[in-house]
């Protein structure tokens, strides 16, 4: 299994990579370092960033969640349907969050209680949730929402885009859960050695299930941001977002084996992806070439991490 521990060496490498990419893009396109564009990078990164927070927790338990994109789409349809039925926007948002939490609980139940592999369970949820979204809408998007309903994606507060504020609030909430609450220690213990965690009295199934509930809830929150930005609830929304979130988490140094990783690393990983995307947009790079460049950067970073890890083990 791939292991990318968050050591001082990898932290320095990651920050250097982010700084190097920013300087390179800024040298080629002066508009990159304007305040408006930097804020735009944060806004563009907010959706994948919010999803990546939940993905970090899931991967720390030693699992993976391939269903976040489909949960995003189906949860948004819950909110859109409620809004179309005349429900107030705040209650409709709660419908989406509750839907995301419920779908996440289904994942957690299958993995923690039925002891099925996370890959299989979340892959199944990915297909089921996407299929239900397409069946419900007939493949057509729901459109025409109030300004308040679109507020999570289009609003501003104190001049800062609401998606950026939601990203920051979600980070603080997950940070407190992961770094300041006993549950965070249990998450890492389960990911490091589930048998030892059982032996020490940790509720392993409960801890794992809550991680997937958190992931589903954050996917729904990201969906509200996306829906507000597009002014539509689309059954195809979030397609492929799971791979973007996993890339950000792994690039940020979280171990696929579980137990090791930080939210701060995930944030830097997501920002690297956001800066790359923004820079290539400014430079009018072919969209297909963007995928190649991002893939190469991730591969190079992973190879470098692997090299650092081997050197650290040899030195240790």
Tab-separated table of C-alpha atoms in Angstrom:
chain	number	residue	atom	x	y	z
A	1	UNK	CA	0.000	0.000	0.000
A	2	UNK	CA	1.149	3.556	-0.718
A	3	UNK	CA	2.314	5.373	2.391
A	4	UNK	CA	2.979	9.119	2.407
A	5	UNK	CA	3.673	10.158	5.983
A	6	UNK	CA	3.513	13.868	6.788
A	7	UNK	CA	7.134	14.350	7.738
A	8	UNK	CA	9.082	17.651	7.796
A	9	UNK	CA	10.714	16.647	4.489
A	10	UNK	CA	7.435	16.061	2.687
A	11	UNK	CA	5.916	19.202	4.234
A	12	UNK	CA	8.763	21.315	2.914
A	13	UNK	CA	8.510	19.645	-0.487
A	14	UNK	CA	4.795	20.295	-0.673
A	15	UNK	CA	5.098	23.972	0.237
A	16	UNK	CA	7.977	24.391	-2.200
A	17	UNK	CA	5.871	22.766	-4.906
A	18	UNK	CA	2.963	25.131	-4.227
A	19	UNK	CA	5.255	28.173	-4.134
A	20	UNK	CA	7.116	27.080	-7.252
A	21	UNK	CA	3.916	26.599	-9.232
A	22	UNK	CA	2.592	29.996	-8.113
A	23	UNK	CA	5.833	31.760	-9.075
A	24	UNK	CA	5.968	29.986	-12.435
A	25	UNK	CA	2.363	30.859	-13.274
A	26	UNK	CA	2.847	34.428	-12.025
A	27	UNK	CA	5.940	34.861	-14.196
A	28	UNK	CA	4.041	33.739	-17.285
A	29	UNK	CA	0.778	35.545	-16.488
A	30	UNK	CA	0.959	38.742	-14.316
A	31	UNK	CA	-2.801	38.656	-13.699
A	32	UNK	CA	-2.312	35.601	-11.502
A	33	UNK	CA	-1.097	37.557	-8.452
A	34	UNK	CA	-3.988	40.031	-8.383
A	35	UNK	CA	-6.153	39.882	-5.280
A	36	UNK	CA	-9.242	39.174	-7.326
A	37	UNK	CA	-7.652	36.176	-9.026
A	38	UNK	CA	-6.193	34.726	-5.811
A	39	UNK	CA	-9.642	34.968	-4.240
A	40	UNK	CA	-10.987	33.283	-7.351
A	41	UNK	CA	-8.536	30.398	-6.833
A	42	UNK	CA	-9.928	29.896	-3.345
A	43	UNK	CA	-13.496	30.082	-4.620
A	44	UNK	CA	-12.815	27.573	-7.395
A	45	UNK	CA	-11.083	25.235	-4.936
A	46	UNK	CA	-13.854	25.400	-2.340
A	47	UNK	CA	-16.042	22.574	-3.707
A	48	UNK	CA	-13.283	19.988	-4.047
A	49	UNK	CA	-11.797	21.346	-0.808
A	50	UNK	CA	-14.963	20.713	1.204
A	51	UNK	CA	-15.249	17.186	-0.203
A	52	UNK	CA	-11.550	16.554	0.468
A	53	UNK	CA	-11.985	17.300	4.178
A	54	UNK	CA	-14.390	14.390	4.534
A	55	UNK	CA	-12.256	12.223	2.266
A	56	UNK	CA	-9.260	12.878	4.526
A	57	UNK	CA	-11.112	11.519	7.547
A	58	UNK	CA	-12.306	8.458	5.630
A	59	UNK	CA	-8.806	7.681	4.329
A	60	UNK	CA	-7.397	8.154	7.825
A	61	UNK	CA	-9.624	5.255	8.916
A	62	UNK	CA	-8.025	3.160	6.170
A	63	UNK	CA	-11.048	3.420	3.860
A	64	UNK	CA	-12.030	5.310	0.719
A	65	UNK	CA	-15.235	6.974	-0.470
A	66	UNK	CA	-15.850	6.716	-4.221
A	67	UNK	CA	-19.466	7.850	-3.882
A	68	UNK	CA	-19.002	11.515	-2.898
A	69	UNK	CA	-19.743	12.831	-6.404
A	70	UNK	CA	-22.970	10.844	-6.686
A	71	UNK	CA	-24.010	11.716	-3.119
A	72	UNK	CA	-23.453	15.364	-4.013
A	73	UNK	CA	-25.816	15.083	-6.991
A	74	UNK	CA	-28.588	13.194	-5.191
A	75	UNK	CA	-28.420	15.368	-2.058
A	76	UNK	CA	-28.763	18.503	-4.140
A	77	UNK	CA	-31.891	17.072	-5.738
A	78	UNK	CA	-33.386	16.616	-2.253
A	79	UNK	CA	-32.901	20.323	-1.616
A	80	UNK	CA	-34.062	21.365	-5.086
A	81	UNK	CA	-37.239	19.294	-4.788
A	82	UNK	CA	-37.984	20.788	-1.393
A	83	UNK	CA	-37.459	24.287	-2.758
A	84	UNK	CA	-39.749	23.605	-5.709
A	85	UNK	CA	-42.383	22.408	-3.225
A	86	UNK	CA	-42.271	25.782	-1.486
A	87	UNK	CA	-40.029	24.883	1.454
A	88	UNK	CA	-37.940	27.780	2.791
A	89	UNK	CA	-34.318	27.825	1.615
A	90	UNK	CA	-32.719	27.070	5.024
A	91	UNK	CA	-34.954	24.017	5.470
A	92	UNK	CA	-34.207	22.901	1.917
A	93	UNK	CA	-30.472	23.141	2.675
A	94	UNK	CA	-31.065	20.991	5.750
A	95	UNK	CA	-32.800	18.418	3.507
A	96	UNK	CA	-29.654	18.200	1.393
A	97	UNK	CA	-27.367	17.857	4.415
A	98	UNK	CA	-29.628	15.240	6.000
A	99	UNK	CA	-29.747	13.360	2.697
A	100	UNK	CA	-25.960	13.407	2.418
A	101	UNK	CA	-25.601	12.235	6.016
A	102	UNK	CA	-28.116	9.431	5.419
A	103	UNK	CA	-26.353	8.197	2.293
A	104	UNK	CA	-23.051	8.379	4.151
A	105	UNK	CA	-24.594	6.342	6.971
A	106	UNK	CA	-25.577	3.657	4.437
A	107	UNK	CA	-21.936	3.492	3.355
A	108	UNK	CA	-20.810	3.313	6.973
A	109	UNK	CA	-23.331	0.593	7.798
A	110	UNK	CA	-22.168	-1.602	4.939
A	111	UNK	CA	-18.502	-1.124	5.787
A	112	UNK	CA	-18.569	-1.052	9.585
A	113	UNK	CA	-21.462	-3.376	10.426
A	114	UNK	CA	-21.590	-5.743	7.448
A	115	UNK	CA	-17.781	-5.656	7.153
A	116	UNK	CA	-17.794	-5.215	3.381
A	117	UNK	CA	-14.772	-3.637	1.633
A	118	UNK	CA	-15.010	0.190	1.414
A	119	UNK	CA	-14.151	0.107	-2.278
A	120	UNK	CA	-17.086	-2.204	-3.064
A	121	UNK	CA	-19.623	-0.456	-0.839
A	122	UNK	CA	-18.864	3.073	-2.027
A	123	UNK	CA	-18.599	1.944	-5.646
A	124	UNK	CA	-22.081	0.480	-5.302
A	125	UNK	CA	-23.355	3.683	-3.699
A	126	UNK	CA	-21.766	5.675	-6.514
A	127	UNK	CA	-23.850	3.778	-9.066
A	128	UNK	CA	-27.067	3.671	-7.021
A	129	UNK	CA	-27.099	7.357	-6.079
A	130	UNK	CA	-26.288	8.476	-9.620
A	131	UNK	CA	-28.946	6.152	-11.037
A	132	UNK	CA	-31.586	7.431	-8.603
A	133	UNK	CA	-30.713	11.016	-9.507
A	134	UNK	CA	-31.128	10.267	-13.212
A	135	UNK	CA	-34.358	8.330	-12.667
A	136	UNK	CA	-35.873	11.107	-10.549
A	137	UNK	CA	-35.113	13.894	-13.019
A	138	UNK	CA	-35.249	11.944	-16.261
A	139	UNK	CA	-31.778	13.299	-16.928
A	140	UNK	CA	-32.937	16.935	-17.014
A	141	UNK	CA	-31.681	19.577	-14.558
A	142	UNK	CA	-33.959	21.440	-12.152
A	143	UNK	CA	-33.597	25.198	-12.564
A	144	UNK	CA	-35.051	28.517	-11.460
A	145	UNK	CA	-34.278	29.036	-7.776
A	146	UNK	CA	-34.494	32.097	-5.558
A	147	UNK	CA	-31.474	34.293	-4.840
A	148	UNK	CA	-31.496	33.124	-1.218
A	149	UNK	CA	-31.418	29.491	-2.282
A	150	UNK	CA	-28.405	30.207	-4.500
A	151	UNK	CA	-26.653	32.117	-1.705
A	152	UNK	CA	-24.173	29.303	-0.779
A	153	UNK	CA	-22.726	29.451	-4.289
A	154	UNK	CA	-23.108	33.092	-5.278
A	155	UNK	CA	-23.303	35.151	-2.089
A	156	UNK	CA	-20.660	37.353	-0.504
A	157	UNK	CA	-20.122	38.264	3.130
A	158	UNK	CA	-17.773	41.131	3.938
A	159	UNK	CA	-16.524	41.016	0.359
A	160	UNK	CA	-15.509	37.354	0.650
A	161	UNK	CA	-17.334	34.756	-1.482
A	162	UNK	CA	-19.586	32.538	0.624
A	163	UNK	CA	-18.069	29.338	-0.864
A	164	UNK	CA	-14.691	30.392	0.575
A	165	UNK	CA	-16.272	31.080	3.971
A	166	UNK	CA	-18.061	27.715	3.939
A	167	UNK	CA	-14.772	26.019	3.057
A	168	UNK	CA	-13.094	27.765	6.002
A	169	UNK	CA	-15.921	26.912	8.405
A	170	UNK	CA	-15.940	23.283	7.288
A	171	UNK	CA	-12.177	23.122	7.792
A	172	UNK	CA	-12.462	24.535	11.322
A	173	UNK	CA	-15.268	22.120	12.225
A	174	UNK	CA	-13.406	19.050	10.944
A	175	UNK	CA	-10.143	20.293	12.471
A	176	UNK	CA	-11.786	20.501	15.908
A	177	UNK	CA	-13.265	17.015	15.493
A	178	UNK	CA	-10.003	15.530	14.279
A	179	UNK	CA	-7.408	17.385	16.360
A	180	UNK	CA	-9.217	18.535	19.500
A	181	UNK	CA	-11.711	15.766	20.232
A	182	UNK	CA	-11.134	12.148	21.372
A	183	UNK	CA	-12.903	10.987	18.212
A	184	UNK	CA	-9.954	12.198	16.125
A	185	UNK	CA	-7.584	9.987	18.108
A	186	UNK	CA	-9.927	7.063	17.583
A	187	UNK	CA	-9.992	7.700	13.821
A	188	UNK	CA	-6.196	7.530	13.626
A	189	UNK	CA	-6.062	4.512	15.921
A	190	UNK	CA	-8.534	2.603	13.748
A	191	UNK	CA	-6.583	3.501	10.613
A	192	UNK	CA	-3.223	2.561	12.126
A	193	UNK	CA	-4.271	-0.795	13.560
A	194	UNK	CA	-7.942	-1.711	13.834
A	195	UNK	CA	-7.217	-4.894	15.806
A	196	UNK	CA	-5.257	-2.951	18.408
A	197	UNK	CA	-8.013	-0.339	18.476
A	198	UNK	CA	-10.539	-3.121	19.227
A	199	UNK	CA	-8.287	-4.375	21.974
A	200	UNK	CA	-8.050	-0.970	23.596
A	201	UNK	CA	-11.844	-0.686	23.779
A	202	UNK	CA	-12.439	1.671	20.837
A	203	UNK	CA	-15.818	1.362	19.103
A	204	UNK	CA	-14.305	0.626	15.683
A	205	UNK	CA	-17.609	0.212	13.731
A	206	UNK	CA	-19.041	3.384	15.262
A	207	UNK	CA	-15.908	5.378	14.504
A	208	UNK	CA	-15.809	4.195	10.883
A	209	UNK	CA	-19.533	4.791	10.354
A	210	UNK	CA	-19.284	8.365	11.647
A	211	UNK	CA	-16.409	9.043	9.249
A	212	UNK	CA	-18.618	8.122	6.280
A	213	UNK	CA	-21.540	10.138	7.650
A	214	UNK	CA	-19.211	13.145	7.848
A	215	UNK	CA	-18.000	12.520	4.289
A	216	UNK	CA	-21.571	12.329	2.964
A	217	UNK	CA	-22.615	15.494	4.808
A	218	UNK	CA	-19.671	17.470	3.436
A	219	UNK	CA	-20.389	16.179	-0.082
A	220	UNK	CA	-23.933	17.540	0.274
A	221	UNK	CA	-22.579	20.890	1.488
A	222	UNK	CA	-20.295	21.041	-1.555
A	223	UNK	CA	-23.352	20.270	-3.671
A	224	UNK	CA	-25.212	23.296	-2.290
A	225	UNK	CA	-22.269	25.482	-3.289
A	226	UNK	CA	-22.188	23.978	-6.783
A	227	UNK	CA	-25.943	24.263	-7.235
A	228	UNK	CA	-25.905	27.902	-6.172
A	229	UNK	CA	-23.110	28.684	-8.593
A	230	UNK	CA	-24.819	26.966	-11.541
A	231	UNK	CA	-28.377	27.942	-10.551
A	232	UNK	CA	-29.418	24.394	-11.313
A	233	UNK	CA	-29.557	20.953	-9.734
A	234	UNK	CA	-28.124	18.534	-12.252
A	235	UNK	CA	-28.197	14.732	-11.936
A	236	UNK	CA	-24.753	14.653	-13.538
A	237	UNK	CA	-23.303	17.104	-10.998
A	238	UNK	CA	-20.131	16.049	-9.196
A	239	UNK	CA	-19.129	13.534	-11.857
A	240	UNK	CA	-15.463	12.641	-11.254
A	241	UNK	CA	-15.158	14.819	-8.139
A	242	UNK	CA	-14.150	11.775	-6.089
A	243	UNK	CA	-10.902	11.553	-8.033
A	244	UNK	CA	-10.145	15.247	-7.531
A	245	UNK	CA	-10.743	14.900	-3.800
A	246	UNK	CA	-8.591	11.771	-3.515
A	247	UNK	CA	-5.816	13.488	-5.489
A	248	UNK	CA	-5.867	16.476	-3.139
A	249	UNK	CA	-5.783	14.271	-0.049
A	250	UNK	CA	-2.964	12.037	-1.294
A	251	UNK	CA	-1.001	14.989	-2.657
A	252	UNK	CA	-1.348	16.521	0.809
A	253	UNK	CA	0.480	13.581	2.370
A	254	UNK	CA	-2.301	11.473	3.891
A	255	UNK	CA	-1.396	7.791	3.879
A	256	UNK	CA	-3.627	5.450	1.890
A	257	UNK	CA	-2.881	2.857	4.568
A	258	UNK	CA	-4.688	5.023	7.126
A	259	UNK	CA	-3.671	6.546	10.420
A	260	UNK	CA	-1.313	9.234	9.096
A	261	UNK	CA	-2.157	12.603	7.602
A	262	UNK	CA	-3.337	16.108	8.394
A	263	UNK	CA	-6.054	18.464	7.227
A	264	UNK	CA	-3.431	21.164	6.668
A	265	UNK	CA	-1.687	18.895	4.189
A	266	UNK	CA	-4.985	18.314	2.397
A	267	UNK	CA	-5.585	22.061	2.127
A	268	UNK	CA	-2.168	22.563	0.513
A	269	UNK	CA	-2.802	19.630	-1.822
A	270	UNK	CA	-6.154	21.092	-2.888
A	271	UNK	CA	-4.572	24.529	-3.400
A	272	UNK	CA	-1.884	23.021	-5.635
A	273	UNK	CA	-4.599	21.536	-7.819
A	274	UNK	CA	-6.537	24.833	-7.754
A	275	UNK	CA	-3.511	26.955	-8.675
A	276	UNK	CA	-2.642	24.593	-11.520
A	277	UNK	CA	-6.168	24.740	-12.903
A	278	UNK	CA	-6.429	28.511	-12.544
A	279	UNK	CA	-3.004	29.100	-14.059
A	280	UNK	CA	-3.721	26.935	-17.071
A	281	UNK	CA	-7.058	28.691	-17.568
A	282	UNK	CA	-5.297	32.058	-17.576
A	283	UNK	CA	-2.734	30.725	-20.044
A	284	UNK	CA	-5.468	29.280	-22.280
A	285	UNK	CA	-4.040	25.775	-22.064
A	286	UNK	CA	-6.043	23.110	-23.865
A	287	UNK	CA	-8.433	21.444	-21.334
A	288	UNK	CA	-7.192	17.994	-22.319
A	289	UNK	CA	-3.613	19.101	-21.745
A	290	UNK	CA	-4.643	20.347	-18.265
A	291	UNK	CA	-5.470	16.797	-17.242
A	292	UNK	CA	-2.071	15.601	-18.455
A	293	UNK	CA	-0.209	18.348	-16.570
A	294	UNK	CA	-2.103	17.723	-13.332
A	295	UNK	CA	-1.488	13.996	-13.638
A	296	UNK	CA	2.243	14.552	-14.154
A	297	UNK	CA	2.485	16.881	-11.141
A	298	UNK	CA	0.723	14.366	-8.917
A	299	UNK	CA	2.926	11.528	-10.170
A	300	UNK	CA	6.116	13.548	-9.614
A	301	UNK	CA	5.026	14.531	-6.127
A	302	UNK	CA	4.215	10.932	-5.210
A	303	UNK	CA	7.553	9.688	-6.519
A	304	UNK	CA	9.332	12.406	-4.527
A	305	UNK	CA	7.352	11.472	-1.396
A	306	UNK	CA	8.281	7.857	-1.889
A	307	UNK	CA	11.946	8.787	-2.161
A	308	UNK	CA	11.756	10.882	1.009
A	309	UNK	CA	10.010	8.063	2.823
A	310	UNK	CA	12.710	5.551	1.850
A	311	UNK	CA	15.502	7.933	2.902
A	312	UNK	CA	13.759	8.559	6.221
A	313	UNK	CA	13.426	4.831	6.916
A	314	UNK	CA	17.069	4.233	6.004
A	315	UNK	CA	18.191	7.135	8.206
A	316	UNK	CA	15.910	5.980	11.025
